[in-house]
CSV table of C-alpha atoms in Angstrom, one decimal:
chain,number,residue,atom,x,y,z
A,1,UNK,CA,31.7,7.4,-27.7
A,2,UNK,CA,31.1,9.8,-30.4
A,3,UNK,CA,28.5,12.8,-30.1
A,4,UNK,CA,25.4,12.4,-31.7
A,5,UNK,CA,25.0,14.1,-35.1
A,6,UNK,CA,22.1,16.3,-34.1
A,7,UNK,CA,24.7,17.6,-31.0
A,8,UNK,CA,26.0,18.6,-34.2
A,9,UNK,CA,22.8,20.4,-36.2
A,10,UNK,CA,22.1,24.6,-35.3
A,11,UNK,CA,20.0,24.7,-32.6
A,12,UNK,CA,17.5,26.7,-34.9
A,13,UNK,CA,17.2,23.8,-37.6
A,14,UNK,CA,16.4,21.1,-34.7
A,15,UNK,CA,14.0,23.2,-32.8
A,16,UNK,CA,11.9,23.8,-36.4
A,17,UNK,CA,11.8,20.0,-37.0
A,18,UNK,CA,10.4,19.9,-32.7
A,19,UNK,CA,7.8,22.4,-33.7
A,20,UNK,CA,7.0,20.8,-36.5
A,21,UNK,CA,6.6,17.2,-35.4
A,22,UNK,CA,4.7,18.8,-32.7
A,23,UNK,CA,2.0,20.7,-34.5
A,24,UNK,CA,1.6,17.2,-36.8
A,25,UNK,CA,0.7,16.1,-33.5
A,26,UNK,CA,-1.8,18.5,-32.5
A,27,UNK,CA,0.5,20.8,-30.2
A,28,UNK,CA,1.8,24.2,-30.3
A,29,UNK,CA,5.0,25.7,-30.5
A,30,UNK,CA,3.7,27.5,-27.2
A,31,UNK,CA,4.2,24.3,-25.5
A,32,UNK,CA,7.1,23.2,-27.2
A,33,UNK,CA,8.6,26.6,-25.8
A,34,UNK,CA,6.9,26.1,-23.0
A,35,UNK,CA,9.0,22.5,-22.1
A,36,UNK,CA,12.0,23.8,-23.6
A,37,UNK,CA,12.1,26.6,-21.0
A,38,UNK,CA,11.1,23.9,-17.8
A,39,UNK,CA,13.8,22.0,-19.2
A,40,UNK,CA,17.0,24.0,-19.7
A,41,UNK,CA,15.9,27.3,-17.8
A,42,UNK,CA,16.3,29.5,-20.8
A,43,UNK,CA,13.3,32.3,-20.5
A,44,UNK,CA,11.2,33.1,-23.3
A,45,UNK,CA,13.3,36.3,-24.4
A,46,UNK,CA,16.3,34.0,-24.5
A,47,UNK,CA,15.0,31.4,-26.2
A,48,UNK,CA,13.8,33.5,-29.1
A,49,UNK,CA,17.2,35.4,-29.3
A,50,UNK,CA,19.1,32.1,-29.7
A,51,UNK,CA,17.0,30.9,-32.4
A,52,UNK,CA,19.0,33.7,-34.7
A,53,UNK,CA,22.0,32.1,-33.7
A,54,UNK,CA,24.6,29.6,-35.1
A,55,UNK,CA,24.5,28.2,-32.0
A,56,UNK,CA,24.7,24.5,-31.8
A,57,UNK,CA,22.1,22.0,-30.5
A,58,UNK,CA,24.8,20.5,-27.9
A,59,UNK,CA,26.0,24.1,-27.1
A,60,UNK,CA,22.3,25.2,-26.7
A,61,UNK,CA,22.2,21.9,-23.5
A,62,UNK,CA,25.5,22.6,-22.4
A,63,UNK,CA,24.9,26.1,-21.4
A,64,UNK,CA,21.8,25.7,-20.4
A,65,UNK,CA,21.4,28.3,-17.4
A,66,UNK,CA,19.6,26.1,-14.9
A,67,UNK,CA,18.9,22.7,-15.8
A,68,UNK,CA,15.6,21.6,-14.0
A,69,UNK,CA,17.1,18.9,-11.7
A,70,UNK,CA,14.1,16.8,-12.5
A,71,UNK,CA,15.2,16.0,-16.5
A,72,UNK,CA,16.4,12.7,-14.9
A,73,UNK,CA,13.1,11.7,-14.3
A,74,UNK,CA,12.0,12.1,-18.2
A,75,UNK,CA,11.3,8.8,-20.0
């Protein structure tokens, strides 16, 4: 099965359209950071630093330094 296109899209571009969706919503990018962070395990420091990447979506998952074992659980 091919990758999904946003594997595909910077990691910067797709996290901009998060924040975004997520303030239309009445959220914050604190939170968004904040879930982005349980998830992958990425601190804040990191996070930021990778957002001035070319870093990739799927790369940004794939070396995710410790995935919370509980992702499964999202539905």
């Amino acid at each position: 099965m091919a990758e999904a296109k946003v594997f595909q899209m910077g990691f910067a571009k797709v996290y901009g359209l998060l924040v975004g969706k997520a303030e239309k919503k009445g959220r914050t990018r604190a939170e968004v950071d904040a879930v982005t962070c349980w998830l992958t395990g990425y601190t804040q420091p990191e996070l930021d630093g990778l957002l001035g990447s070319d870093l990739t979506y799927g790369d940004f998952f794939r070396r995710a330094p410790r995935p919370n074992p509980d992702r499964a659980l999202i539905r």
